[in-house]
Amino acid sequence: GAGVSQSPSNKVTEKGKDVELRCDPISGHTALYWYRQSLGQGLEFLIYFQGNSAPDKSGLPSDRFSAERTGGSVSTLTIQRTQQEDSAVYLCASSSTGGGDQPQHFGDGTRLSIL
Amino acid sequence: QKEVEQNSGPLSVPEGAIASLNCTYSDRGSQSFFWYRQYSGKSPELIMFIYSNGDKEDGRFTAQLNKASQYVSLLIRDSQPSDSATYLCAVRGSSGDKLTFGTGTRLAVRP
């Protein structure tokens, strides 16, 4: 597609359930990033993929969070045993390479609400 | 000290005025600097990026970078009500490819 696509756009789930968030980057972009934005806060880095490998996963807040990327394209962020503090907008971005001079382009995000 | 700092605002300017948004960063080895605009309920949209000291102009927008003072700014000339949004400063540091974001400055342009 023309831009970064994320699904679902909204997700409401009960505390303790697992959720999967999907990101489809811009075609040909090798670098993919996950961030989250809590209400009124800045963006918090979660994980970075270059191709299918994740050279930087330093932002994952706990072992309940995991992510994978297959075929150098689609990525899935999984949150197990969700907690209320996981409520946020989860944003995915991609760039053509992982190089320092390449801007990141964002999808519309998934708004996750944990009841 | 936060890694990337911005005044949260709101910064209120009249239509047609110049809006000046500022950002400071702590990682002296940072090389790439980005400004994103975020409308309420929407995702960030890239406005400008700058890598070298000095000014970079694109239409009504000018990004300014001073690495010695560790600050980057965004000037918006002839501000329009449609420019009302939160402006996020993002910095790619010396240690990797991730971006570190400030919490954003909310700009309000009064008609």
PDB file of C-alpha atoms in Angstrom:
ATOM      1  CA  GLY A   1       0.000   0.000   0.000  1.00  0.00           C
ATOM      2  CA  ALA A   2       0.902   3.660  -0.120  1.00  0.00           C
ATOM      3  CA  GLY A   3       1.462   4.057   3.597  1.00  0.00           C
ATOM      4  CA  VAL A   4       1.993   2.130   6.826  1.00  0.00           C
ATOM      5  CA  SER A   5      -1.114   0.115   7.635  1.00  0.00           C
ATOM      6  CA  GLN A   6      -2.047  -0.975  11.144  1.00  0.00           C
ATOM      7  CA  SER A   7      -4.848  -3.174  12.388  1.00  0.00           C
ATOM      8  CA  PRO A   8      -7.074  -3.176  14.243  1.00  0.00           C
ATOM      9  CA  SER A   9      -7.583   0.560  14.560  1.00  0.00           C
ATOM     10  CA  ASN A  10      -9.253   0.069  17.932  1.00  0.00           C
ATOM     11  CA  LYS A  11      -9.117  -2.823  20.375  1.00  0.00           C
ATOM     12  CA  VAL A  12     -10.977  -3.148  23.654  1.00  0.00           C
ATOM     13  CA  THR A  13     -10.219  -6.171  25.778  1.00  0.00           C
ATOM     14  CA  GLU A  14     -10.444  -7.395  29.329  1.00  0.00           C
ATOM     15  CA  LYS A  15      -7.519  -7.387  31.706  1.00  0.00           C
ATOM     16  CA  GLY A  16      -5.608 -10.645  31.505  1.00  0.00           C
ATOM     17  CA  LYS A  17      -6.368 -11.363  27.842  1.00  0.00           C
ATOM     18  CA  ASP A  18      -3.721 -11.552  25.120  1.00  0.00           C
ATOM     19  CA  VAL A  19      -3.784  -9.141  22.171  1.00  0.00           C
ATOM     20  CA  GLU A  20      -2.066  -9.067  18.789  1.00  0.00           C
ATOM     21  CA  LEU A  21      -1.433  -5.866  16.900  1.00  0.00           C
ATOM     22  CA  ARG A  22      -0.438  -5.906  13.252  1.00  0.00           C
ATOM     23  CA  CYS A  23       1.698  -3.568  11.155  1.00  0.00           C
ATOM     24  CA  ASP A  24       2.189  -3.650   7.393  1.00  0.00           C
ATOM     25  CA  PRO A  25       5.028  -1.247   6.466  1.00  0.00           C
ATOM     26  CA  ILE A  26       5.492   0.759   3.314  1.00  0.00           C
ATOM     27  CA  SER A  27       6.465  -1.585   0.507  1.00  0.00           C
ATOM     28  CA  GLY A  28      10.242  -1.952   0.255  1.00  0.00           C
ATOM     29  CA  HIS A  29      10.977  -0.454   3.657  1.00  0.00           C
ATOM     30  CA  THR A  30      13.431  -2.671   5.521  1.00  0.00           C
ATOM     31  CA  ALA A  31      13.283  -0.915   8.892  1.00  0.00           C
ATOM     32  CA  LEU A  32      10.222  -1.164  11.123  1.00  0.00           C
ATOM     33  CA  TYR A  33       9.637   0.389  14.527  1.00  0.00           C
ATOM     34  CA  TRP A  34       7.017   0.041  17.246  1.00  0.00           C
ATOM     35  CA  TYR A  35       6.217   2.892  19.637  1.00  0.00           C
ATOM     36  CA  ARG A  36       3.445   3.518  22.114  1.00  0.00           C
ATOM     37  CA  GLN A  37       1.867   6.772  23.173  1.00  0.00           C
ATOM     38  CA  SER A  38      -0.060   7.064  26.403  1.00  0.00           C
ATOM     39  CA  LEU A  39      -2.623   9.825  26.882  1.00  0.00           C
ATOM     40  CA  GLY A  40      -0.880  13.190  26.932  1.00  0.00           C
ATOM     41  CA  GLN A  41       2.557  11.624  26.720  1.00  0.00           C
ATOM     42  CA  GLY A  42       5.284  11.521  24.131  1.00  0.00           C
ATOM     43  CA  LEU A  43       6.086   8.500  22.021  1.00  0.00           C
ATOM     44  CA  GLU A  44       7.904   5.676  23.802  1.00  0.00           C
ATOM     45  CA  PHE A  45      10.149   3.406  21.723  1.00  0.00           C
ATOM     46  CA  LEU A  46       9.445  -0.314  22.019  1.00  0.00           C
ATOM     47  CA  ILE A  47      11.376  -2.292  19.376  1.00  0.00           C
ATOM     48  CA  TYR A  48      13.181  -1.908  16.055  1.00  0.00           C
ATOM     49  CA  PHE A  49      13.403  -4.446  13.234  1.00  0.00           C
ATOM     50  CA  GLN A  50      15.904  -4.461  10.395  1.00  0.00           C
ATOM     51  CA  GLY A  51      14.562  -7.098   8.049  1.00  0.00           C
ATOM     52  CA  ASN A  52      13.371  -9.967  10.221  1.00  0.00           C
ATOM     53  CA  SER A  53      15.829  -9.418  13.052  1.00  0.00           C
ATOM     54  CA  ALA A  54      15.412  -7.092  16.021  1.00  0.00           C
ATOM     55  CA  PRO A  55      18.731  -5.410  16.834  1.00  0.00           C
ATOM     56  CA  ASP A  56      17.104  -3.185  19.436  1.00  0.00           C
ATOM     57  CA  LYS A  57      14.324  -4.420  21.689  1.00  0.00           C
ATOM     58  CA  SER A  58      15.392  -2.301  24.631  1.00  0.00           C
ATOM     59  CA  GLY A  59      12.052  -0.513  24.937  1.00  0.00           C
ATOM     60  CA  LEU A  60       9.847  -3.544  25.561  1.00  0.00           C
ATOM     61  CA  PRO A  61       8.505  -2.844  29.056  1.00  0.00           C
ATOM     62  CA  SER A  62       8.245  -6.446  30.256  1.00  0.00           C
ATOM     63  CA  ASP A  63       8.409 -10.053  29.119  1.00  0.00           C
ATOM     64  CA  ARG A  64       4.659  -9.869  28.475  1.00  0.00           C
ATOM     65  CA  PHE A  65       5.537  -7.937  25.315  1.00  0.00           C
ATOM     66  CA  SER A  66       6.967  -9.632  22.247  1.00  0.00           C
ATOM     67  CA  ALA A  67       7.161  -8.878  18.556  1.00  0.00           C
ATOM     68  CA  GLU A  68       8.092 -10.667  15.394  1.00  0.00           C
ATOM     69  CA  ARG A  69       8.484  -9.828  11.771  1.00  0.00           C
ATOM     70  CA  THR A  70       8.254 -12.327   8.949  1.00  0.00           C
ATOM     71  CA  GLY A  71       9.266 -12.094   5.310  1.00  0.00           C
ATOM     72  CA  GLY A  72      10.827  -8.728   5.977  1.00  0.00           C
ATOM     73  CA  SER A  73       7.377  -7.195   5.855  1.00  0.00           C
ATOM     74  CA  VAL A  74       4.461  -7.587   8.269  1.00  0.00           C
ATOM     75  CA  SER A  75       5.131  -7.331  11.992  1.00  0.00           C
ATOM     76  CA  THR A  76       3.022  -8.451  14.915  1.00  0.00           C
ATOM     77  CA  LEU A  77       3.259  -7.031  18.433  1.00  0.00           C
ATOM     78  CA  THR A  78       1.833  -9.368  21.065  1.00  0.00           C
ATOM     79  CA  ILE A  79       0.930  -8.400  24.590  1.00  0.00           C
ATOM     80  CA  GLN A  80       0.189 -11.303  26.927  1.00  0.00           C
ATOM     81  CA  ARG A  81      -1.897 -11.098  30.105  1.00  0.00           C
ATOM     82  CA  THR A  82      -2.780  -7.465  29.451  1.00  0.00           C
ATOM     83  CA  GLN A  83      -2.835  -4.966  32.301  1.00  0.00           C
ATOM     84  CA  GLN A  84      -4.648  -1.643  32.533  1.00  0.00           C
ATOM     85  CA  GLU A  85      -1.362   0.237  32.230  1.00  0.00           C
ATOM     86  CA  ASP A  86      -0.971  -1.264  28.757  1.00  0.00           C
ATOM     87  CA  SER A  87      -3.765   1.019  27.541  1.00  0.00           C
ATOM     88  CA  ALA A  88      -2.243   3.339  24.945  1.00  0.00           C
ATOM     89  CA  VAL A  89      -2.012   4.012  21.239  1.00  0.00           C
ATOM     90  CA  TYR A  90       0.474   1.639  19.652  1.00  0.00           C
ATOM     91  CA  LEU A  91       2.164   3.183  16.620  1.00  0.00           C
ATOM     92  CA  CYS A  92       4.191   1.487  13.946  1.00  0.00           C
ATOM     93  CA  ALA A  93       6.636   3.293  11.675  1.00  0.00           C
ATOM     94  CA  SER A  94       8.839   2.254   8.796  1.00  0.00           C
ATOM     95  CA  SER A  95      11.789   3.722   6.963  1.00  0.00           C
ATOM     96  CA  SER A  96      13.511   2.721   3.754  1.00  0.00           C
ATOM     97  CA  THR A  97      16.615   1.599   5.613  1.00  0.00           C
ATOM     98  CA  GLY A  98      17.728   1.765   9.209  1.00  0.00           C
ATOM     99  CA  GLY A  99      20.204   4.480   8.393  1.00  0.00           C
ATOM    100  CA  GLY A 100      20.417   7.556  10.566  1.00  0.00           C
ATOM    101  CA  ASP A 101      19.305   9.905   7.825  1.00  0.00           C
ATOM    102  CA  GLN A 102      16.116   8.105   6.855  1.00  0.00           C
ATOM    103  CA  PRO A 103      12.882   9.565   8.246  1.00  0.00           C
ATOM    104  CA  GLN A 104      10.282   7.285   9.761  1.00  0.00           C
ATOM    105  CA  HIS A 105       6.722   7.291   8.489  1.00  0.00           C
ATOM    106  CA  PHE A 106       3.932   6.371  10.872  1.00  0.00           C
ATOM    107  CA  GLY A 107       0.752   4.381  10.551  1.00  0.00           C
ATOM    108  CA  ASP A 108      -2.532   5.524  12.081  1.00  0.00           C
ATOM    109  CA  GLY A 109      -1.988   3.396  15.186  1.00  0.00           C
ATOM    110  CA  THR A 110      -4.003   0.932  17.219  1.00  0.00           C
ATOM    111  CA  ARG A 111      -5.854   2.390  20.182  1.00  0.00           C
ATOM    112  CA  LEU A 112      -5.765  -0.301  22.871  1.00  0.00           C
ATOM    113  CA  SER A 113      -8.082  -0.086  25.866  1.00  0.00           C
ATOM    114  CA  ILE A 114      -7.835  -2.578  28.718  1.00  0.00           C
ATOM    115  CA  LEU A 115     -10.932  -2.796  30.879  1.00  0.00           C
TER     116      LEU A 115
ATOM    117  CA  GLN B   1      17.237  15.425  32.693  1.00  0.00           C
ATOM    118  CA  LYS B   2      14.995  14.228  29.891  1.00  0.00           C
ATOM    119  CA  GLU B   3      16.762  13.165  26.725  1.00  0.00           C
ATOM    120  CA  VAL B   4      14.634  15.440  24.542  1.00  0.00           C
ATOM    121  CA  GLU B   5      12.885  18.429  26.075  1.00  0.00           C
ATOM    122  CA  GLN B   6      10.181  20.658  24.709  1.00  0.00           C
ATOM    123  CA  ASN B   7       7.986  23.304  26.276  1.00  0.00           C
ATOM    124  CA  SER B   8       4.540  21.731  26.474  1.00  0.00           C
ATOM    125  CA  GLY B   9       2.771  25.024  25.740  1.00  0.00           C
ATOM    126  CA  PRO B  10       0.236  25.877  24.639  1.00  0.00           C
ATOM    127  CA  LEU B  11       1.949  28.373  22.395  1.00  0.00           C
ATOM    128  CA  SER B  12      -0.678  30.780  21.119  1.00  0.00           C
ATOM    129  CA  VAL B  13       0.021  32.999  18.116  1.00  0.00           C
ATOM    130  CA  PRO B  14      -2.252  35.107  15.897  1.00  0.00           C
ATOM    131  CA  GLU B  15      -2.887  34.091  12.323  1.00  0.00           C
ATOM    132  CA  GLY B  16      -0.124  35.328  10.037  1.00  0.00           C
ATOM    133  CA  ALA B  17       2.513  35.480  12.786  1.00  0.00           C
ATOM    134  CA  ILE B  18       5.695  33.432  13.091  1.00  0.00           C
ATOM    135  CA  ALA B  19       5.512  30.498  15.488  1.00  0.00           C
ATOM    136  CA  SER B  20       8.810  29.420  17.059  1.00  0.00           C
ATOM    137  CA  LEU B  21       9.074  25.952  18.563  1.00  0.00           C
ATOM    138  CA  ASN B  22      12.166  24.867  20.451  1.00  0.00           C
ATOM    139  CA  CYS B  23      13.721  21.575  21.472  1.00  0.00           C
ATOM    140  CA  THR B  24      16.870  20.664  23.406  1.00  0.00           C
ATOM    141  CA  TYR B  25      18.554  17.264  23.585  1.00  0.00           C
ATOM    142  CA  SER B  26      21.080  15.679  25.892  1.00  0.00           C
ATOM    143  CA  ASP B  27      22.970  13.210  23.653  1.00  0.00           C
ATOM    144  CA  ARG B  28      25.809  15.279  22.196  1.00  0.00           C
ATOM    145  CA  GLY B  29      26.485  12.583  19.604  1.00  0.00           C
ATOM    146  CA  SER B  30      23.011  12.856  18.052  1.00  0.00           C
ATOM    147  CA  GLN B  31      23.095  13.229  14.293  1.00  0.00           C
ATOM    148  CA  SER B  32      19.544  13.356  12.940  1.00  0.00           C
ATOM    149  CA  PHE B  33      16.674  15.573  14.015  1.00  0.00           C
ATOM    150  CA  PHE B  34      13.051  15.437  12.985  1.00  0.00           C
ATOM    151  CA  TRP B  35       9.922  17.507  13.479  1.00  0.00           C
ATOM    152  CA  TYR B  36       6.551  15.796  13.399  1.00  0.00           C
ATOM    153  CA  ARG B  37       3.096  17.369  13.520  1.00  0.00           C
ATOM    154  CA  GLN B  38       0.347  15.502  15.335  1.00  0.00           C
ATOM    155  CA  TYR B  39      -3.291  16.505  15.177  1.00  0.00           C
ATOM    156  CA  SER B  40      -5.483  15.370  18.047  1.00  0.00           C
ATOM    157  CA  GLY B  41      -6.360  11.696  17.671  1.00  0.00           C
ATOM    158  CA  LYS B  42      -4.093  11.279  14.652  1.00  0.00           C
ATOM    159  CA  SER B  43      -0.651   9.789  14.093  1.00  0.00           C
ATOM    160  CA  PRO B  44       2.521  11.882  13.762  1.00  0.00           C
ATOM    161  CA  GLU B  45       3.205  13.333  10.321  1.00  0.00           C
ATOM    162  CA  LEU B  46       6.755  14.198   9.254  1.00  0.00           C
ATOM    163  CA  ILE B  47       7.250  17.942   8.667  1.00  0.00           C
ATOM    164  CA  MET B  48      10.996  18.468   8.458  1.00  0.00           C
ATOM    165  CA  PHE B  49      14.297  16.760   9.091  1.00  0.00           C
ATOM    166  CA  ILE B  50      17.741  18.283   9.492  1.00  0.00           C
ATOM    167  CA  TYR B  51      21.207  16.826   9.898  1.00  0.00           C
ATOM    168  CA  SER B  52      23.618  19.754   9.520  1.00  0.00           C
ATOM    169  CA  ASN B  53      24.126  22.876  11.569  1.00  0.00           C
ATOM    170  CA  GLY B  54      22.282  25.886  10.247  1.00  0.00           C
ATOM    171  CA  ASP B  55      18.911  26.451   8.653  1.00  0.00           C
ATOM    172  CA  LYS B  56      16.824  24.307   6.344  1.00  0.00           C
ATOM    173  CA  GLU B  57      13.776  25.816   4.672  1.00  0.00           C
ATOM    174  CA  ASP B  58      10.762  24.086   3.146  1.00  0.00           C
ATOM    175  CA  GLY B  59       7.883  26.348   2.222  1.00  0.00           C
ATOM    176  CA  ARG B  60       6.599  28.088   5.360  1.00  0.00           C
ATOM    177  CA  PHE B  61       8.732  25.872   7.604  1.00  0.00           C
ATOM    178  CA  THR B  62      12.346  26.437   8.650  1.00  0.00           C
ATOM    179  CA  ALA B  63      14.283  24.030  10.845  1.00  0.00           C
ATOM    180  CA  GLN B  64      17.329  25.343  12.676  1.00  0.00           C
ATOM    181  CA  LEU B  65      20.028  23.193  14.241  1.00  0.00           C
ATOM    182  CA  ASN B  66      22.815  24.180  16.619  1.00  0.00           C
ATOM    183  CA  LYS B  67      24.751  21.092  17.680  1.00  0.00           C
ATOM    184  CA  ALA B  68      27.147  23.027  19.918  1.00  0.00           C
ATOM    185  CA  SER B  69      24.208  24.280  21.987  1.00  0.00           C
ATOM    186  CA  GLN B  70      22.261  21.040  21.519  1.00  0.00           C
ATOM    187  CA  TYR B  71      19.077  22.645  20.337  1.00  0.00           C
ATOM    188  CA  VAL B  72      16.867  22.407  17.319  1.00  0.00           C
ATOM    189  CA  SER B  73      13.976  24.691  16.469  1.00  0.00           C
ATOM    190  CA  LEU B  74      11.118  24.918  14.017  1.00  0.00           C
ATOM    191  CA  LEU B  75       9.826  28.222  12.675  1.00  0.00           C
ATOM    192  CA  ILE B  76       6.428  28.401  11.006  1.00  0.00           C
ATOM    193  CA  ARG B  77       5.914  31.574   8.985  1.00  0.00           C
ATOM    194  CA  ASP B  78       2.495  33.010   8.138  1.00  0.00           C
ATOM    195  CA  SER B  79       0.859  30.704  10.706  1.00  0.00           C
ATOM    196  CA  GLN B  80      -2.584  29.416   9.795  1.00  0.00           C
ATOM    197  CA  PRO B  81      -5.343  28.009  12.021  1.00  0.00           C
ATOM    198  CA  SER B  82      -4.759  24.687  10.274  1.00  0.00           C
ATOM    199  CA  ASP B  83      -1.257  24.661  11.805  1.00  0.00           C
ATOM    200  CA  SER B  84      -2.833  24.229  15.246  1.00  0.00           C
ATOM    201  CA  ALA B  85      -1.510  20.879  16.439  1.00  0.00           C
ATOM    202  CA  THR B  86       1.112  19.329  18.703  1.00  0.00           C
ATOM    203  CA  TYR B  87       4.635  19.476  17.300  1.00  0.00           C
ATOM    204  CA  LEU B  88       6.954  16.651  18.286  1.00  0.00           C
ATOM    205  CA  CYS B  89      10.720  16.928  18.213  1.00  0.00           C
ATOM    206  CA  ALA B  90      12.495  13.615  17.609  1.00  0.00           C
ATOM    207  CA  VAL B  91      16.198  12.863  17.830  1.00  0.00           C
ATOM    208  CA  ARG B  92      18.154   9.886  16.571  1.00  0.00           C
ATOM    209  CA  GLY B  93      20.942   9.461  19.086  1.00  0.00           C
ATOM    210  CA  SER B  94      24.441   8.119  18.773  1.00  0.00           C
ATOM    211  CA  SER B  95      23.638   4.637  20.041  1.00  0.00           C
ATOM    212  CA  GLY B  96      21.173   3.317  17.505  1.00  0.00           C
ATOM    213  CA  ASP B  97      18.395   3.829  15.015  1.00  0.00           C
ATOM    214  CA  LYS B  98      15.445   4.485  17.304  1.00  0.00           C
ATOM    215  CA  LEU B  99      13.999   7.955  17.675  1.00  0.00           C
ATOM    216  CA  THR B 100      13.642   9.601  21.062  1.00  0.00           C
ATOM    217  CA  PHE B 101      10.696  11.961  21.163  1.00  0.00           C
ATOM    218  CA  GLY B 102       9.960  14.993  23.242  1.00  0.00           C
ATOM    219  CA  THR B 103       6.513  15.273  24.769  1.00  0.00           C
ATOM    220  CA  GLY B 104       5.533  17.883  22.210  1.00  0.00           C
ATOM    221  CA  THR B 105       4.539  21.545  22.111  1.00  0.00           C
ATOM    222  CA  ARG B 106       0.903  22.365  21.530  1.00  0.00           C
ATOM    223  CA  LEU B 107       0.477  25.235  19.057  1.00  0.00           C
ATOM    224  CA  ALA B 108      -2.738  27.221  18.803  1.00  0.00           C
ATOM    225  CA  VAL B 109      -3.116  29.711  15.937  1.00  0.00           C
ATOM    226  CA  ARG B 110      -5.850  32.272  16.639  1.00  0.00           C
ATOM    227  CA  PRO B 111      -7.907  33.425  13.601  1.00  0.00           C
TER     228      PRO B 111
END
